[in-house]
Coordinates of C-alpha atoms and ligand atoms in Angstrom, one line a residue:
M1 CA -17.9 -15.9 -9.6
A2 CA -16.6 -14.7 -13.1
G3 CA -18.1 -12.1 -15.2
H4 CA -17.0 -8.5 -16.4
V5 CA -14.4 -6.4 -14.6
A6 CA -13.9 -2.7 -15.6
I7 CA -10.6 -1.1 -14.4
I8 CA -10.5 2.7 -14.3
G9 CA -6.9 4.0 -14.5
G10 CA -6.2 0.4 -15.9
T11 CA -3.1 2.0 -17.7
G12 CA -1.3 2.5 -14.3
K13 CA 0.9 0.0 -12.5
M14 CA -1.7 -1.4 -10.0
G15 CA -4.6 -1.1 -12.7
Q16 CA -2.4 -3.3 -15.0
W17 CA -1.8 -5.7 -12.1
F18 CA -5.4 -6.2 -11.4
A19 CA -6.2 -6.6 -15.2
T20 CA -3.8 -9.5 -15.2
Y21 CA -5.0 -10.8 -12.1
F22 CA -8.8 -10.8 -13.1
K23 CA -7.9 -12.0 -16.7
E24 CA -6.1 -15.1 -15.5
K25 CA -9.1 -16.0 -13.2
G26 CA -11.1 -16.1 -16.2
Y27 CA -13.1 -12.6 -16.0
Q28 CA -13.6 -10.6 -19.2
V29 CA -11.6 -7.5 -18.5
V30 CA -12.0 -4.2 -19.9
I31 CA -9.6 -1.1 -18.9
A32 CA -10.4 2.6 -19.2
G33 CA -8.2 5.9 -18.7
R34 CA -8.4 9.4 -19.9
F35 CA -6.6 9.0 -23.1
P36 CA -8.3 6.3 -25.6
G37 CA -5.3 5.8 -27.6
K38 CA -3.1 5.3 -24.5
T39 CA -5.4 2.9 -23.0
A40 CA -6.0 0.7 -26.3
K41 CA -2.2 0.4 -26.6
T42 CA -2.0 -1.0 -22.9
A43 CA -4.9 -3.0 -23.4
Q44 CA -3.4 -4.8 -26.4
I45 CA -0.2 -5.6 -24.4
L46 CA -2.2 -7.0 -21.6
G47 CA -4.6 -9.0 -24.0
V48 CA -7.7 -7.3 -22.3
G49 CA -10.4 -5.1 -23.6
S50 CA -10.4 -1.4 -23.9
A51 CA -13.1 1.3 -23.5
D52 CA -13.0 4.8 -25.0
S53 CA -14.6 6.3 -21.9
Y54 CA -15.3 5.6 -18.2
S55 CA -19.0 5.5 -18.7
E56 CA -18.6 2.8 -21.7
A57 CA -16.3 0.7 -19.4
V58 CA -18.5 0.5 -16.5
K59 CA -22.1 0.1 -17.9
N60 CA -21.9 -3.7 -18.2
A61 CA -19.4 -4.5 -15.6
D62 CA -20.3 -6.6 -12.5
I63 CA -17.1 -5.3 -10.7
V64 CA -15.4 -2.0 -11.2
I65 CA -12.2 -1.3 -9.8
V66 CA -10.9 2.4 -9.5
S67 CA -7.1 2.3 -9.4
T68 CA -6.2 6.0 -9.9
P69 CA -4.3 8.5 -7.8
I70 CA -5.3 8.9 -4.3
E71 CA -6.3 12.6 -4.9
A72 CA -8.3 11.9 -7.9
T73 CA -10.2 8.8 -6.6
A74 CA -13.2 10.3 -4.8
K75 CA -14.2 12.4 -7.7
I76 CA -13.9 9.5 -10.1
I77 CA -16.0 7.2 -7.7
T78 CA -18.9 10.0 -7.8
E79 CA -18.6 10.5 -11.7
I80 CA -18.7 6.5 -12.7
S81 CA -21.2 5.5 -10.1
R82 CA -24.0 7.0 -12.3
Y83 CA -23.4 4.7 -15.1
M84 CA -23.0 1.4 -13.3
S85 CA -25.9 -1.2 -13.3
K86 CA -27.8 -1.6 -10.0
G87 CA -26.2 -4.5 -7.9
S88 CA -22.8 -4.1 -9.4
I89 CA -19.7 -3.9 -7.2
L90 CA -17.5 -0.9 -7.1
F91 CA -14.2 -0.7 -5.1
D92 CA -11.2 1.5 -4.9
I93 CA -7.6 0.6 -4.0
A94 CA -6.1 3.7 -2.7
S95 CA -3.5 3.9 -0.2
V96 CA -5.1 6.6 1.9
K97 CA -9.1 6.5 2.5
K98 CA -10.2 9.8 3.9
G99 CA -12.9 11.2 1.7
I100 CA -13.1 7.9 -0.5
I101 CA -15.4 6.1 1.9
T102 CA -17.8 8.9 2.0
A103 CA -17.6 9.0 -1.8
L104 CA -18.2 5.1 -1.9
E105 CA -21.1 5.7 0.7
K106 CA -22.8 8.2 -1.6
A107 CA -22.2 6.1 -4.6
K108 CA -24.1 3.2 -2.7
E109 CA -27.5 5.4 -2.8
S110 CA -27.6 4.6 -6.5
G111 CA -28.2 1.0 -6.0
I112 CA -24.7 -0.3 -6.4
R113 CA -22.6 -2.3 -3.9
T114 CA -19.4 -0.5 -2.7
I115 CA -16.5 -1.7 -0.3
S116 CA -13.0 -0.3 -0.2
V117 CA -9.9 -2.3 -0.6
H118 CA -6.3 -1.7 0.2
P119 CA -3.6 -4.1 -1.3
L120 CA -0.5 -4.0 0.9
F121 CA 1.9 -4.7 -1.9
G122 CA 2.9 -3.1 -5.1
P123 CA 2.8 -4.0 -8.8
G124 CA 6.0 -6.0 -8.3
A125 CA 4.1 -8.8 -6.3
K126 CA 4.5 -11.8 -8.9
K127 CA 1.4 -13.8 -6.9
I128 CA -1.5 -12.9 -4.8
R129 CA -0.4 -15.8 -2.3
N130 CA 0.9 -14.5 1.1
R131 CA 0.0 -11.1 0.1
R132 CA -2.3 -9.1 2.6
F133 CA -5.4 -6.9 1.8
I134 CA -7.3 -4.6 4.1
L135 CA -10.9 -4.3 3.6
I136 CA -13.1 -1.8 4.8
P137 CA -17.0 -2.0 4.8
V138 CA -19.3 0.7 3.6
G139 CA -22.5 0.4 5.5
K140 CA -23.6 -3.0 6.1
D141 CA -23.2 -5.4 3.3
T142 CA -21.9 -8.5 5.0
E143 CA -22.5 -10.7 1.9
L144 CA -20.2 -8.2 -0.2
M145 CA -17.5 -8.5 2.5
Q146 CA -17.7 -12.3 2.5
T147 CA -17.6 -12.2 -1.3
I148 CA -14.4 -10.2 -1.7
T149 CA -12.9 -11.9 1.2
K150 CA -13.4 -15.1 -0.5
L151 CA -12.2 -14.0 -4.0
F152 CA -8.8 -13.1 -2.5
E153 CA -8.5 -15.7 0.3
D154 CA -9.1 -18.3 -2.3
D155 CA -5.8 -17.4 -3.9
G156 CA -4.0 -17.5 -0.6
A157 CA -4.2 -13.7 0.3
T158 CA -4.6 -12.6 4.0
I159 CA -7.5 -10.5 4.7
S160 CA -7.7 -7.8 7.5
I161 CA -10.9 -6.0 8.1
I162 CA -10.5 -2.5 9.4
E163 CA -14.0 -0.6 10.3
D164 CA -13.5 2.9 9.0
A165 CA -11.3 5.3 7.0
K166 CA -9.9 7.0 10.1
T167 CA -8.6 3.7 11.6
H168 CA -7.1 2.7 8.2
D169 CA -5.4 5.9 7.8
K170 CA -4.0 5.6 11.3
I171 CA -2.6 2.2 10.9
I172 CA -1.3 3.0 7.3
A173 CA 0.5 6.0 8.9
Y174 CA 2.4 3.7 11.2
T175 CA 2.8 0.7 9.0
L176 CA 3.4 2.5 5.4
A177 CA 4.1 6.4 5.6
L178 CA 6.3 6.1 8.6
P179 CA 8.7 3.4 7.0
H180 CA 8.6 5.5 3.8
F181 CA 9.6 8.5 5.7
L182 CA 12.4 7.0 7.8
N183 CA 13.9 5.4 4.5
M184 CA 13.5 8.9 2.8
L185 CA 15.4 10.6 5.6
L186 CA 18.2 7.9 5.8
G187 CA 18.7 7.9 1.9
N188 CA 18.8 11.9 2.2
L189 CA 21.1 11.8 5.3
L190 CA 23.6 9.2 3.3
S191 CA 23.5 11.3 0.1
K192 CA 25.1 14.1 2.4
A193 CA 28.1 11.9 3.3
D194 CA 31.3 12.6 1.5
F195 CA 31.9 8.7 0.8
E196 CA 30.0 5.9 -0.9
S197 CA 28.2 4.4 1.9
Y198 CA 27.1 1.3 0.2
K199 CA 30.9 0.3 -0.3
F200 CA 31.1 0.1 3.5
S201 CA 27.8 -1.4 4.4
G202 CA 27.7 -4.1 7.0
T203 CA 24.8 -6.6 7.7
T204 CA 22.5 -3.9 9.0
L205 CA 23.0 -1.0 6.2
A206 CA 23.1 -3.8 3.5
L207 CA 19.5 -4.9 4.3
Q208 CA 18.1 -1.4 5.1
L209 CA 19.7 0.1 2.0
M210 CA 17.8 -2.2 0.0
L211 CA 14.6 -0.9 1.5
T212 CA 15.9 2.6 1.1
E213 CA 16.9 2.2 -2.5
S214 CA 13.6 0.5 -3.3
V215 CA 11.7 3.4 -1.9
F216 CA 13.6 5.9 -4.3
N217 CA 13.0 3.5 -7.2
E218 CA 9.2 4.2 -6.5
D219 CA 7.0 6.8 -8.0
P220 CA 7.5 10.2 -6.2
R221 CA 3.8 11.3 -7.1
L222 CA 2.6 8.1 -5.2
Y223 CA 5.0 8.5 -2.3
S224 CA 4.3 12.2 -2.0
M225 CA 0.5 11.6 -1.6
I226 CA 1.0 8.7 1.0
Q227 CA 2.8 11.4 3.0
M228 CA 0.8 14.4 2.4
S229 CA -2.8 13.3 1.9
N230 CA -2.7 11.3 5.2
D231 CA -3.7 13.8 8.2
Q232 CA -3.1 10.7 10.7
F233 CA 0.4 10.8 9.5
H234 CA 0.8 14.4 10.1
K235 CA -0.1 13.8 13.7
L236 CA 2.5 10.8 13.9
L237 CA 4.8 13.3 12.4
V238 CA 4.6 15.4 15.6
I239 CA 5.5 12.3 17.7
L240 CA 8.2 11.6 15.7
L241 CA 9.9 14.9 16.1
E242 CA 9.4 14.7 19.8
S243 CA 10.7 11.1 20.0
T244 CA 13.7 12.1 17.8
Q245 CA 14.6 15.0 20.1
K246 CA 14.1 12.8 23.4
L247 CA 16.6 10.2 21.9
A248 CA 19.0 12.7 20.7
R249 CA 19.1 14.4 24.3
I250 CA 19.6 11.0 25.9
I251 CA 22.4 10.4 23.6
L252 CA 24.1 13.8 23.7
N253 CA 23.7 13.8 27.8
N254 CA 25.5 10.6 28.1
D255 CA 22.3 9.4 29.8
T256 CA 23.0 5.6 29.9
E257 CA 20.0 4.9 32.2
G258 CA 17.7 6.6 30.0
F259 CA 18.8 4.6 26.9
Y260 CA 18.7 1.4 28.8
R261 CA 15.1 2.2 29.6
L262 CA 14.1 3.3 26.1
F263 CA 15.7 -0.1 24.7
K264 CA 14.1 -2.1 27.2
D265 CA 10.7 -0.3 26.8
T266 CA 10.3 -0.7 23.1
K267 CA 11.7 -4.2 23.4
V268 CA 8.7 -5.3 25.4
Y269 CA 6.4 -3.9 22.6
L270 CA 8.4 -5.5 19.7
S271 CA 8.6 -9.0 21.4
R272 CA 5.0 -9.1 21.1
N273 CA 5.9 -10.2 17.5
P274 CA 6.4 -14.0 17.9
S275 CA 9.0 -13.8 15.4
F276 CA 10.9 -11.4 17.4
E277 CA 13.5 -13.8 18.9
D278 CA 14.7 -15.1 15.8
S279 CA 15.0 -11.7 14.0
Y280 CA 18.9 -11.8 14.2
D281 CA 19.0 -15.4 12.5
R282 CA 16.3 -14.1 9.9
L283 CA 18.5 -11.1 9.1
Y284 CA 21.4 -13.4 8.3
K285 CA 19.3 -15.7 6.3
A286 CA 17.6 -12.7 4.2
L287 CA 21.1 -11.5 3.4
E288 CA 22.5 -14.8 2.2
A289 CA 19.4 -15.5 0.2
I290 CA 19.7 -12.1 -1.5
E291 CA 23.4 -12.7 -1.9
E292 CA 22.9 -16.1 -3.7
K293 CA 20.1 -14.7 -5.8
T294 CA 22.3 -11.8 -6.8
K295 CA 25.1 -14.3 -7.8
E296 CA 22.8 -16.1 -10.2
Ligands
LIG1 N1 1.8 1.3 -6.8 C1 1.6 0.8 -5.6 O1 2.7 0.1 -4.9 C2 0.4 0.6 -4.8 C3 0.0 -0.3 -3.8 C4 -1.3 -0.2 -3.2 C5 -2.3 0.7 -3.7 N2 -2.0 1.7 -4.8 C6 -3.0 2.5 -5.0 O2 -3.3 2.2 -6.2 C7 -3.7 3.3 -7.0 C8 -3.1 3.6 -8.3 O3 -1.7 3.5 -8.0 P1 -0.6 3.2 -9.1 O4 0.8 3.1 -8.6 O5 -1.1 2.2 -10.2 O6 -0.5 4.8 -10.1 P2 -0.4 4.9 -11.5 O7 0.8 3.8 -12.1 O8 0.2 6.5 -11.6 O9 -1.7 4.9 -12.3 C9 -2.9 5.4 -12.1 C10 -3.5 5.6 -13.2 O10 -4.6 6.6 -12.9 C11 -4.6 7.5 -14.3 N3 -4.6 8.7 -13.6 C12 -3.4 9.7 -13.5 N4 -3.6 10.8 -13.0 C13 -5.1 10.8 -13.0 C14 -5.9 12.0 -12.6 N5 -5.5 13.2 -12.2 N6 -7.1 11.6 -12.8 C15 -7.7 10.5 -13.4 N7 -6.8 9.3 -13.6 C16 -5.7 9.7 -13.6 C17 -3.7 7.0 -15.1 O11 -4.3 6.6 -16.3 P3 -4.6 7.5 -17.6 O12 -3.5 8.3 -17.8 O13 -4.7 6.2 -18.8 O14 -6.0 8.1 -17.4 C18 -2.8 6.2 -14.5 O15 -2.4 5.3 -15.3 C19 -3.3 4.7 -6.1 O16 -4.8 5.0 -5.4 C20 -2.4 4.1 -4.9 O17 -2.7 4.7 -3.6 C21 -0.7 1.8 -5.2

């Protein structure tokens, strides 16, 4: 399946990633943005085509990808779907889906085929192999689901299908927004220490700090939206505050029994992961691999 791909927001980090991905697969790629000069410059660097407007980019496209900030995506879907040809495919790649699936459902009424995609990786991913995508159906289009699944699976990616936006946002609240939040909190608490914590890092902090530092190397605009636009995460924040207080009380009250119970109960959940048992070994392997790479 090759053809024409248009990427709205193609000047951005993920837009460029998808432009390169589809170009390397043999598709004719055109990117579009709000500023034609900036778009043309990026297109030249990537070796793809550029369009002066969204409408021009999408009119002959077989696949249109909307890779714009979360808060702008629903409106852009509504705007561009009017210019797309009947039967062509449209998907977004936003990290939070509330409102976006509704926009895709409306867009479908004009005869285009829509689905929602969430790549669970950032632009740093060199290859698609072993990376994960979440797909969310929009209405019943089993064939489109199969087409998009095959497109990415053929390159070695793993696909998970989630039925609706609310479930997606709930899962993402736990798997993306929560780790970001905890890393932000850790980084912020460390920044209040009156010593350089990285100089004293043992194994746990060495690995953890790598995650924390990588979060702070990211784009604060995207990260703020992952926290602020996901109302499922706001529900989780209430649980997080209660759990923090509970654990703090256990510790401050010297409640050893309570501590052991919490440890045991949590371990029961975590040990459902088949690789739980060798997590300690993997931690050291990961550290050694990173140290080796850093030496090179
Ligand atoms: N970065 C990640 O790790 C990652 C991972 C998975 C999914 N995503 C999702 O991918 C999408 C794009 O993320 P990104 O990191 O590539 O963002 P980005 O680098 O900021 O790129 C977004 C592009 O959208 C355009 N844009 C910016 N503000 C806009 C606005 N208000 N209205 C319309 N267009 C606007 C810009 O292009 P012009 O200035 O040329 O118009 C910009 O280059 C987001 O929905 C995000 O949730 C990101």
